[in-house]
Coordinates of C-alpha atoms in Angstrom, one line a residue:
Chain G
M1 CA 0.0 -0.2 0.1
R2 CA 1.5 3.2 -1.0
W3 CA -0.4 5.3 1.7
N4 CA 0.5 4.6 5.4
V5 CA -2.9 5.2 6.8
D6 CA -2.6 2.7 9.7
V7 CA -4.8 4.7 11.9
R8 CA -4.3 2.0 14.6
A9 CA -0.6 2.6 14.8
F10 CA -1.1 6.1 14.5
R11 CA -3.8 6.4 17.5
Y12 CA -1.5 4.0 19.8
W13 CA 1.2 6.6 19.4
A14 CA -1.1 9.5 20.7
E15 CA -2.6 7.2 23.3
R16 CA 1.0 6.5 24.7
R17 CA 2.1 10.4 24.8
D18 CA 2.9 11.9 28.0
K19 CA -0.3 14.4 28.0
S20 CA 0.7 15.8 31.5
P21 CA 1.2 19.7 31.3
T22 CA 5.0 19.7 31.3
P23 CA 7.1 22.8 30.3
K24 CA 8.5 22.3 26.9
L25 CA 10.6 25.1 26.3
M26 CA 13.9 24.3 24.6
S27 CA 16.6 25.7 22.0
L28 CA 15.9 25.2 18.3
D29 CA 18.8 23.3 18.1
E30 CA 17.8 20.8 20.7
A31 CA 14.2 20.7 19.2
V32 CA 15.3 19.7 15.8
K33 CA 17.9 17.3 17.1
K34 CA 15.5 15.3 19.1
F35 CA 12.6 15.0 16.9
L36 CA 14.0 14.9 13.3
R37 CA 15.3 11.7 11.7
N38 CA 16.8 11.2 8.0
G39 CA 13.9 9.8 6.1
A40 CA 11.3 11.5 8.2
V41 CA 8.3 12.9 7.0
V42 CA 8.3 16.4 8.1
A43 CA 5.1 18.9 7.3
L44 CA 6.1 22.4 7.7
G45 CA 3.3 24.9 8.5
G46 CA 2.1 28.4 7.0
C47 CA 1.7 28.9 3.5
L48 CA 3.9 30.1 0.7
Y49 CA 5.6 33.1 2.4
S50 CA 3.3 33.5 5.5
R51 CA 4.8 31.9 8.6
T52 CA 7.1 29.6 7.1
P53 CA 9.1 28.1 10.0
M54 CA 12.3 29.6 8.5
A55 CA 14.3 29.3 11.7
A56 CA 13.7 25.5 11.8
V57 CA 14.3 25.2 8.2
H58 CA 17.7 26.9 8.6
E59 CA 18.3 24.4 11.6
I60 CA 17.4 21.2 9.5
I61 CA 19.9 22.5 7.0
R62 CA 22.4 23.2 9.6
Q63 CA 22.3 19.7 11.2
G64 CA 22.2 18.3 7.8
F65 CA 19.4 16.0 7.6
R66 CA 19.1 13.5 4.5
E67 CA 16.1 12.0 2.7
L68 CA 13.3 14.4 3.9
T69 CA 10.0 14.3 2.5
I70 CA 8.8 17.7 3.0
V71 CA 4.7 18.5 3.1
R72 CA 3.7 21.8 2.5
N73 CA 0.6 23.0 0.9
L74 CA 2.0 25.9 -1.3
A75 CA 5.8 25.5 -1.0
G76 CA 8.0 28.6 -1.5
F77 CA 11.8 29.5 -1.5
E78 CA 12.5 27.3 1.4
T79 CA 11.9 24.4 -1.0
D80 CA 15.1 25.7 -3.3
L81 CA 17.2 25.9 0.2
L82 CA 16.3 22.4 1.4
L83 CA 17.1 21.1 -2.1
V84 CA 20.5 22.6 -2.8
S85 CA 21.5 21.6 0.8
G86 CA 20.8 17.8 0.0
C87 CA 18.1 17.4 2.7
L88 CA 14.8 17.2 0.3
K89 CA 14.2 13.9 -1.6
R90 CA 10.5 14.4 -2.0
L91 CA 8.3 17.4 -1.8
V92 CA 4.6 16.7 -1.1
T93 CA 2.7 19.7 -2.2
S94 CA 0.0 21.4 -4.7
W95 CA 2.2 24.2 -5.9
C96 CA 5.7 25.5 -5.6
S97 CA 7.3 28.7 -6.7
P98 CA 9.5 31.4 -4.9
G99 CA 6.5 33.7 -5.5
Y100 CA 4.3 35.6 -8.3
A101 CA 7.2 37.9 -9.2
W102 CA 9.3 35.1 -9.8
G103 CA 7.5 32.4 -11.6
M104 CA 8.7 28.5 -11.7
S105 CA 11.7 28.0 -9.3
R106 CA 14.7 27.2 -11.5
I107 CA 16.3 25.1 -8.7
L108 CA 13.1 23.0 -8.4
R109 CA 13.1 22.4 -12.0
H110 CA 16.7 21.3 -12.3
Y111 CA 15.8 18.9 -9.4
V112 CA 12.5 17.4 -10.6
E113 CA 13.4 17.3 -14.3
N114 CA 16.6 15.5 -13.7
A115 CA 14.7 13.2 -11.4
L116 CA 17.2 14.1 -8.6
A117 CA 13.9 14.8 -6.1
E118 CA 10.6 13.8 -6.5
F119 CA 7.4 16.2 -6.8
E120 CA 4.3 14.7 -5.4
E121 CA 1.4 16.8 -6.5
W122 CA -2.1 16.9 -5.1
S123 CA -4.5 19.6 -5.4
H124 CA -4.6 22.3 -2.7
L125 CA -7.6 20.9 -1.0
G126 CA -6.0 17.6 -1.5
I127 CA -3.3 18.2 0.9
G128 CA -5.7 19.9 3.2
L129 CA -7.9 16.6 3.4
R130 CA -5.1 14.4 3.8
L131 CA -3.8 16.4 6.9
K132 CA -7.7 16.6 8.2
A133 CA -8.0 12.9 7.7
A134 CA -5.3 12.4 10.0
A135 CA -6.1 14.9 12.2
M136 CA -9.6 13.3 12.4
G137 CA -7.9 9.9 13.1
V138 CA -9.6 8.5 10.0
P139 CA -7.9 6.7 7.3
F140 CA -9.2 9.1 4.3
L141 CA -11.9 11.9 3.5
P142 CA -14.3 11.9 0.4
T143 CA -14.1 14.9 -2.0
F144 CA -15.3 15.8 -5.6
S145 CA -11.8 17.7 -6.1
M146 CA -9.3 15.7 -8.3
L147 CA -11.7 13.6 -10.1
G148 CA -11.2 12.9 -13.7
S149 CA -7.8 14.5 -13.5
S150 CA -4.2 13.3 -14.2
I151 CA -3.4 14.1 -10.6
M152 CA -5.7 11.5 -9.4
E153 CA -4.4 8.8 -12.0
K154 CA -0.8 9.5 -11.5
L155 CA -1.4 9.4 -7.4
G156 CA -3.5 6.4 -8.0
I157 CA -6.3 7.8 -5.8
A158 CA -9.1 5.3 -5.1
E159 CA -12.5 6.5 -5.7
M160 CA -16.0 4.8 -4.5
T161 CA -19.7 5.3 -5.2
C162 CA -21.3 6.7 -2.3
P163 CA -23.7 4.0 -0.5
Y164 CA -25.9 7.0 0.4
S165 CA -26.1 9.3 -2.6
G166 CA -24.7 7.0 -5.4
E167 CA -22.3 9.9 -6.2
K168 CA -18.8 9.1 -7.3
L169 CA -16.1 10.5 -4.7
A170 CA -12.4 10.5 -4.7
L171 CA -10.9 9.1 -1.3
V172 CA -8.0 11.3 -0.1
P173 CA -5.7 9.1 2.2
A174 CA -4.8 10.4 5.6
L175 CA -1.1 11.9 5.8
Y176 CA 0.5 11.4 9.5
P177 CA 3.9 13.6 9.4
D178 CA 6.5 12.3 11.6
V179 CA 7.0 15.7 12.6
A180 CA 5.0 19.0 12.1
I181 CA 7.0 22.3 12.4
I182 CA 5.0 25.4 12.7
H183 CA 5.6 28.8 13.4
A184 CA 3.1 30.8 15.5
S185 CA 2.4 34.0 17.2
R186 CA 2.7 33.0 20.7
A187 CA 2.5 29.9 23.3
D188 CA 3.0 29.3 27.2
T189 CA 5.7 26.8 27.9
Y190 CA 3.3 24.0 28.1
G191 CA 2.5 24.5 24.2
N192 CA -0.6 26.1 24.2
I193 CA -0.2 27.6 20.8
Q194 CA -2.3 30.8 19.4
I195 CA -2.0 32.0 15.7
D196 CA -3.2 35.4 14.9
G197 CA -4.6 36.2 11.2
Y198 CA -4.6 33.5 8.8
T199 CA -4.4 29.8 10.5
H200 CA -3.5 28.1 7.2
M201 CA -3.4 24.2 7.7
D202 CA -1.3 24.4 10.7
K203 CA -4.3 23.3 13.2
D204 CA -4.6 19.8 11.2
M205 CA -0.9 19.4 10.8
A206 CA -0.2 19.7 14.3
Q207 CA -3.0 17.3 15.1
A208 CA -2.0 14.8 12.4
A209 CA 1.5 14.8 13.2
R210 CA 3.5 12.3 15.7
H211 CA 5.8 15.1 17.1
V212 CA 5.2 18.9 16.9
I213 CA 7.8 21.6 17.1
A214 CA 6.4 25.2 17.3
T215 CA 8.7 28.2 17.1
V216 CA 7.0 31.3 18.5
E217 CA 7.3 35.1 18.2
E218 CA 6.9 35.3 22.0
V219 CA 6.5 32.8 25.1
V220 CA 3.7 34.2 27.1
D221 CA 2.7 33.3 30.8
S222 CA -0.2 30.6 31.0
D223 CA -2.4 33.1 32.4
E224 CA -2.3 35.2 29.2
I225 CA -3.3 32.4 27.3
R226 CA -6.3 31.4 29.5
R227 CA -7.5 35.2 29.3
S228 CA -7.8 34.5 25.5
A229 CA -8.5 30.8 24.9
E230 CA -10.7 31.5 21.9
R231 CA -7.3 32.1 20.2
T232 CA -5.7 29.0 20.9
V233 CA -5.7 26.6 18.0
I234 CA -3.4 23.8 19.2
P235 CA -3.6 22.3 22.5
F236 CA -0.5 21.5 24.8
F237 CA -0.9 17.6 24.8
C238 CA -0.3 17.8 20.8
V239 CA 2.9 19.7 21.2
D240 CA 6.5 18.2 22.1
A241 CA 8.6 21.6 21.9
V242 CA 8.2 25.1 22.3
V243 CA 10.9 27.6 20.9
E244 CA 10.8 31.0 21.2
Q245 CA 12.0 32.7 18.2
P246 CA 11.2 36.2 17.2
F247 CA 11.1 36.8 13.5
G248 CA 11.3 33.1 13.3
A249 CA 9.3 33.2 9.7
Y250 CA 12.0 35.8 8.1
P251 CA 11.8 36.6 5.4
S252 CA 8.1 35.2 5.4
E253 CA 5.5 37.4 6.9
C254 CA 4.2 36.8 10.4
W255 CA 0.6 38.4 11.0
G256 CA 0.3 40.7 13.4
R257 CA 4.3 41.3 13.6
Y258 CA 5.8 42.0 10.3
E259 CA 5.6 41.9 6.4
A260 CA 7.1 39.6 4.1
D261 CA 10.6 41.0 2.9
F262 CA 10.6 40.8 -0.9
S263 CA 13.9 42.5 -1.2
H264 CA 15.7 39.8 0.5
I265 CA 14.1 36.8 -1.5
A266 CA 14.8 39.2 -4.6
S267 CA 18.4 39.2 -3.7
Y268 CA 18.5 35.4 -3.4
Q269 CA 16.7 35.2 -6.7
K270 CA 19.3 37.5 -8.3
R271 CA 22.0 35.0 -7.2
V272 CA 20.0 32.1 -8.8
D273 CA 19.6 34.1 -11.9
E274 CA 23.2 34.9 -12.2
K275 CA 24.8 31.3 -11.1
G276 CA 21.9 29.0 -10.8
I277 CA 22.2 26.1 -8.3
E278 CA 25.7 27.7 -7.2
G279 CA 24.2 30.8 -6.5
A280 CA 21.5 29.2 -4.2
K281 CA 24.5 27.2 -2.6
S282 CA 26.3 30.7 -2.1
Y283 CA 23.1 31.9 -0.3
V284 CA 23.1 28.9 2.1
S285 CA 26.5 28.9 2.8
E286 CA 26.7 32.4 3.9
N287 CA 23.3 32.6 5.6
I288 CA 22.6 29.5 7.0
M289 CA 25.8 27.1 7.3
G290 CA 28.1 30.4 7.9
V291 CA 26.2 31.3 11.0
S292 CA 25.9 29.4 14.2
S293 CA 22.0 30.1 14.8
F294 CA 19.3 31.7 13.2
M295 CA 19.9 34.7 15.5
E296 CA 23.1 35.4 14.1
F297 CA 21.3 35.3 10.7
L298 CA 19.0 38.0 11.8
S299 CA 21.7 40.1 12.8
K300 CA 23.2 40.0 9.5
V301 CA 20.0 41.2 8.2
G302 CA 20.1 43.9 10.6
I303 CA 17.8 45.5 12.9
E304 CA 16.7 48.3 10.5
Q305 CA 15.5 46.0 7.9
L306 CA 13.5 43.9 10.4
L307 CA 12.0 47.1 11.9
D308 CA 11.3 48.1 8.2
R309 CA 9.0 45.2 7.7
V310 CA 7.4 45.7 11.3
R311 CA 6.2 49.2 10.2
A312 CA 5.1 47.8 6.6
F313 CA 2.9 45.5 8.3
R314 CA 1.4 48.3 10.1
N315 CA 0.9 50.3 6.9
V316 CA -1.1 47.6 5.3
V317 CA -3.5 47.2 8.4
T318 CA -4.3 50.9 9.0
Chain A
M1 CA -1.8 42.0 -33.5
L2 CA -1.0 45.8 -34.3
L3 CA -0.5 46.6 -30.7
H4 CA 1.0 50.1 -31.6
E5 CA -2.3 51.5 -33.0
R6 CA -4.1 50.6 -29.8
N7 CA -3.6 52.6 -26.6
Y8 CA -3.8 49.4 -24.3
T9 CA -1.6 46.5 -23.9
R10 CA -2.5 42.7 -24.2
S11 CA -2.5 42.4 -20.3
E12 CA -4.8 45.4 -20.0
L13 CA -7.0 43.9 -22.8
L14 CA -7.3 40.6 -21.1
T15 CA -8.1 41.9 -17.9
V16 CA -10.9 44.3 -18.9
M17 CA -12.4 41.5 -21.1
T18 CA -12.3 39.2 -17.9
A19 CA -13.8 41.9 -15.7
R20 CA -16.7 42.2 -18.0
M21 CA -17.7 38.5 -17.5
L22 CA -18.2 39.0 -14.0
E23 CA -21.9 39.3 -12.5
D24 CA -22.7 41.8 -9.9
G25 CA -23.8 40.5 -6.6
K26 CA -21.8 37.0 -7.2
T27 CA -18.9 35.5 -5.3
I28 CA -15.6 35.3 -7.2
F29 CA -12.9 33.1 -6.5
V30 CA -9.7 34.9 -7.8
G31 CA -5.8 34.2 -7.7
V32 CA -3.0 37.0 -7.8
G33 CA -2.2 38.7 -11.1
L34 CA -4.8 39.4 -13.7
P35 CA -7.8 37.7 -12.1
M36 CA -7.6 39.8 -9.3
L37 CA -7.1 43.0 -11.3
A38 CA -10.1 41.9 -13.3
A39 CA -12.3 41.5 -10.0
A40 CA -10.9 44.6 -8.6
L41 CA -12.0 46.6 -11.9
A42 CA -15.4 44.9 -12.0
Q43 CA -15.9 46.0 -8.4
R44 CA -15.1 49.7 -9.4
L45 CA -17.5 49.5 -12.6
H46 CA -20.3 47.4 -13.4
A47 CA -20.2 45.0 -10.4
P48 CA -19.6 46.9 -7.1
S49 CA -21.4 44.1 -5.1
I50 CA -19.1 41.2 -6.0
T51 CA -17.3 39.3 -3.2
I52 CA -13.6 38.5 -3.8
I53 CA -12.4 35.2 -2.1
F54 CA -8.9 34.2 -1.8
E55 CA -7.6 30.8 -1.7
G56 CA -5.3 31.5 1.0
G57 CA -8.4 31.9 3.6
V58 CA -9.8 35.6 2.8
I59 CA -13.5 36.6 2.3
A60 CA -14.3 40.0 1.1
P61 CA -11.1 41.9 1.0
E62 CA -10.8 45.5 -0.1
I63 CA -8.1 45.6 -2.5
K64 CA -6.0 48.9 -2.2
P65 CA -4.7 50.3 -5.4
G66 CA -0.8 50.1 -5.6
M67 CA -0.7 47.9 -2.6
L68 CA -1.6 44.8 -4.3
P69 CA -0.6 41.5 -2.7
L70 CA 1.6 39.1 -4.2
S71 CA -0.2 36.1 -2.9
T72 CA -3.5 35.0 -2.1
N73 CA -2.3 34.4 1.7
E74 CA -0.3 37.2 3.1
V75 CA -1.5 40.3 4.9
R76 CA -2.1 42.6 1.9
A77 CA -4.4 40.1 0.8
A78 CA -6.6 39.9 3.9
R79 CA -7.0 43.7 3.9
K80 CA -10.5 44.8 5.3
A81 CA -11.6 41.2 5.0
V82 CA -14.8 40.1 6.8
M83 CA -13.3 36.9 7.6
L84 CA -10.3 34.7 7.4
P85 CA -11.3 31.1 7.1
S86 CA -8.7 28.1 7.0
I87 CA -7.8 27.1 3.7
D88 CA -10.0 23.7 3.7
D89 CA -13.2 25.9 4.6
V90 CA -12.7 27.9 1.6
F91 CA -12.7 25.0 -0.5
F92 CA -15.7 23.6 1.3
Y93 CA -17.4 26.9 0.5
Q94 CA -16.9 26.2 -2.9
Q95 CA -17.9 22.3 -2.7
R96 CA -21.0 23.4 -1.0
G97 CA -22.0 25.7 -4.0
Y98 CA -21.2 29.0 -2.4
I99 CA -18.6 30.2 -5.0
D100 CA -20.0 31.4 -8.1
Y101 CA -17.1 32.1 -10.6
G102 CA -13.4 31.2 -10.4
I103 CA -11.0 32.4 -12.6
L104 CA -8.1 30.2 -13.9
G105 CA -4.8 30.9 -16.1
A106 CA -3.6 28.1 -18.1
A107 CA 0.0 27.0 -19.5
Q108 CA -1.6 24.7 -21.8
I109 CA -5.4 24.3 -22.3
D110 CA -7.3 22.0 -24.9
K111 CA -10.6 21.9 -27.1
Y112 CA -12.6 20.6 -23.9
G113 CA -11.1 23.2 -21.6
N114 CA -8.7 20.8 -19.8
I115 CA -5.9 22.7 -18.1
N116 CA -2.3 21.9 -17.6
T117 CA -0.1 23.8 -15.0
S118 CA 2.1 20.8 -14.0
V119 CA 4.4 19.3 -16.4
I120 CA 5.3 19.5 -20.2
G121 CA 6.3 16.1 -21.3
D122 CA 6.6 13.2 -19.0
Y123 CA 5.1 13.3 -15.5
E124 CA 8.1 11.5 -13.8
K125 CA 10.7 13.4 -16.1
P126 CA 9.2 16.3 -17.3
R127 CA 10.8 18.4 -19.9
V128 CA 9.4 21.4 -18.1
R129 CA 8.3 21.1 -14.5
L130 CA 5.7 24.2 -13.8
P131 CA 4.5 25.0 -10.4
G132 CA 1.5 22.8 -10.4
S133 CA -2.2 23.0 -9.2
G134 CA -2.5 25.0 -6.3
G135 CA -6.2 25.5 -5.8
A136 CA -7.0 25.4 -9.6
N137 CA -7.8 21.8 -9.6
D138 CA -10.5 22.5 -6.8
I139 CA -11.5 25.4 -8.7
A140 CA -12.1 23.7 -12.1
S141 CA -13.6 20.6 -10.1
T142 CA -16.2 22.3 -7.6
C143 CA -16.6 26.0 -8.6
S144 CA -20.1 26.9 -10.2
R145 CA -18.6 28.7 -13.3
V146 CA -14.9 28.5 -14.4
I147 CA -13.6 31.4 -16.5
V148 CA -10.2 30.5 -18.2
S149 CA -8.3 34.1 -18.8
T150 CA -5.2 33.5 -20.6
F151 CA -3.4 34.9 -23.7
H152 CA -4.3 33.6 -27.3
E153 CA -1.1 31.7 -28.2
K154 CA -0.4 28.1 -30.1
R155 CA 1.5 26.7 -27.4
R156 CA -1.1 27.2 -25.0
F157 CA -4.3 26.1 -27.1
V158 CA -3.1 22.4 -28.0
E159 CA -5.1 19.5 -29.3
R160 CA -4.5 17.6 -25.9
V161 CA -2.8 18.7 -22.8
D162 CA -0.1 16.9 -21.5
F163 CA -1.4 16.5 -18.1
I164 CA -5.0 17.4 -16.9
T165 CA -4.2 19.6 -13.9
S166 CA -7.6 21.1 -13.9
P167 CA -10.5 19.2 -15.6
G168 CA -12.8 20.8 -18.3
Y169 CA -14.9 18.5 -20.1
L170 CA -12.3 15.9 -20.3
S171 CA -13.1 13.9 -23.5
G172 CA -16.0 15.9 -24.3
G173 CA -19.6 14.9 -24.4
N174 CA -21.0 13.6 -21.0
T175 CA -17.4 12.5 -19.7
R176 CA -17.0 15.2 -17.1
R177 CA -20.4 14.0 -15.5
E178 CA -19.3 10.4 -15.8
A179 CA -16.2 11.0 -13.9
G180 CA -18.0 12.1 -11.0
L181 CA -17.8 16.0 -11.4
I182 CA -21.6 16.6 -11.2
F183 CA -21.6 20.4 -11.3
G184 CA -19.6 23.3 -12.7
G185 CA -17.2 23.2 -15.7
P186 CA -15.6 25.6 -17.9
Y187 CA -18.0 28.4 -18.6
K188 CA -15.9 30.9 -21.2
V189 CA -12.4 31.0 -22.4
V190 CA -11.4 34.6 -22.4
T191 CA -8.2 35.7 -24.4
D192 CA -6.7 38.9 -25.8
L193 CA -8.4 38.2 -29.2
A194 CA -11.7 36.4 -28.5
I195 CA -14.3 35.0 -26.4
M196 CA -15.1 31.1 -26.4
G197 CA -17.6 29.0 -24.7
F198 CA -18.2 25.2 -25.0
D199 CA -20.9 23.5 -27.5
E200 CA -23.6 22.0 -25.4
E201 CA -23.8 18.7 -26.8
S202 CA -20.0 18.0 -27.7
K203 CA -18.6 20.3 -25.2
A204 CA -15.8 21.3 -27.6
M205 CA -14.6 24.9 -27.5
K206 CA -16.7 27.3 -29.7
V207 CA -15.5 30.9 -30.5
E208 CA -18.6 33.2 -29.6
A209 CA -17.2 36.6 -30.0
V210 CA -14.0 38.3 -31.3
Y211 CA -12.5 41.7 -30.3
R212 CA -13.4 44.4 -32.9
G213 CA -10.6 44.5 -35.5
V214 CA -9.8 40.9 -34.8
R215 CA -10.2 38.6 -37.8
I216 CA -11.2 35.1 -37.1
E217 CA -8.0 33.8 -39.0
E218 CA -5.9 35.4 -36.6
V219 CA -7.7 33.4 -33.8
L220 CA -7.6 30.1 -35.6
D221 CA -3.8 31.0 -36.5
N222 CA -3.0 31.0 -32.8
M223 CA -4.5 27.8 -31.9
G224 CA -3.1 24.3 -31.9
F225 CA -6.7 22.9 -32.7
K226 CA -9.8 24.4 -34.6
P227 CA -12.4 25.4 -32.3
I228 CA -16.1 25.5 -33.7
I229 CA -16.9 28.5 -35.5
P230 CA -20.6 29.2 -35.7
D231 CA -22.3 31.1 -38.3
E232 CA -22.5 34.1 -36.3
V233 CA -19.6 35.5 -34.4
R234 CA -20.2 38.6 -32.2
E235 CA -17.7 41.7 -32.3
V236 CA -17.0 42.9 -28.8
E237 CA -16.0 46.7 -28.3
P238 CA -12.5 47.6 -27.1
P239 CA -11.5 48.4 -23.7
T240 CA -13.0 52.1 -23.1
D241 CA -11.1 54.9 -21.9
E242 CA -12.9 54.8 -18.5
E243 CA -12.0 51.0 -18.0
L244 CA -8.4 51.6 -18.8
K245 CA -8.0 54.5 -16.4
I246 CA -9.6 52.6 -13.6
L247 CA -7.5 49.6 -14.5
R248 CA -4.3 51.6 -14.4
S249 CA -5.3 53.4 -11.1
I250 CA -5.6 50.0 -9.3
D251 CA -2.1 48.8 -10.5
P252 CA -0.3 52.2 -11.0
D253 CA 3.2 50.5 -10.5
R254 CA 2.3 48.0 -13.3
V255 CA 3.4 45.0 -10.9
M256 CA 0.7 42.8 -12.5
L257 CA -0.1 44.4 -15.5
R258 CA 3.5 43.6 -17.0

């Protein structure tokens, strides 16, 4: 069976988890080391350049994990970085591009067209339903999406005739990531996670995964979470690690905090335009391998640039 | 095309013609780029009460001229929205029947309105890997009416797409319904030369109108297959000064009107 939808095994894992409210604050270095493995299925939260867990992506690259399957609904420039660093074997997504301004990724094209990496394509809702099925603890969810398409045919998605209505439906198999990594607005030390603005697919992803690492803009007191419980989207018992990392999505945006830094992505793209893969590798060696932490990377970016993005966010919302 | 004789570009023409297709009071699923401009333009002209819906999870944003979002899931895309649902929920509204129109682009489109935005050539080892479906497959599968908005070029209009990312009428006739797609389907194909629809029976693409000054031969010369040409083909008025003025004011830096 191509899809691992062994709901009993995944449920067993959840049942055996330590669900006591214990403090889970740790360093990013420690969290990534503890929960990632070579060959793991890693789901990245956010969407395109919104709340990309970029600090964690840097750490994965720095620690040199291999053969990863990366799951992301709309994948962006982080895919390039993981590819040229030799971390990524298979991308499970509905769409991948550095963004509207840059069109198709030249790096991704090279890897996929030469069969150096796999591009497993689903529809956008297809990715959503895979994670939602796992989050619900069921082996599949039905939809009309993807029926009749080559996506359905290439993936070998099963269809059925509904016993109640007689309608034909595509059955989207659950996807249980080994690790989900999300970047959120805030959490307490126990891992009650709050997300401002778009939630994307982060809630389902966290609920579906075996382990969850949450990097957050700020760690707050539990009383603050309890005063605004309506904003909590992931409860502590789903979470394994909480890492405080301000600007942890940069150069992606984080709602309520800072807008994306397109000038940074553009400068990366310029390297790729000029030197292809070597250009992308030079970005990685200077900004990821050449620094000891994401904080050091942010220092290289500079406080002025970061504050400029904070102001940009305020300009958009006002 | 003798563009130098006209006071508008191909992208402006395509955007205006797409905007004209949008009915007031309807909900419109749009992506960034020209579809978003078309919806924003329609809102400022004949359709002030259309509701824009973005895939990233946005209902009824107000597009601020000169501050256009570059994705459907960023802060700018959510400006003054009434709700930020999850991505799944946006597609559920659509599957449920709440989204009237979806606007799609196409790297390749065939005579039954099937769209490819995935691969040119072989799937496993493609000649060209394209960005992929995103929400396009979902829109093509479950939106009530799909408008395809694309430039009229031979390399785009092909006899058969290499890969059906987003299903149109599949092999024509009743095949879309037989595949289980019980609603929706391509409604119009809007290009920079013509407006096309689909034959009721065969579901093959049919030229319905050409823009004033465009000859039918020009339409055919820029297609890799022969669409149905009915006896009467309407002629459409070119973009008005008002349409162009408003459109240019929405994208003054020409971020999307490239």
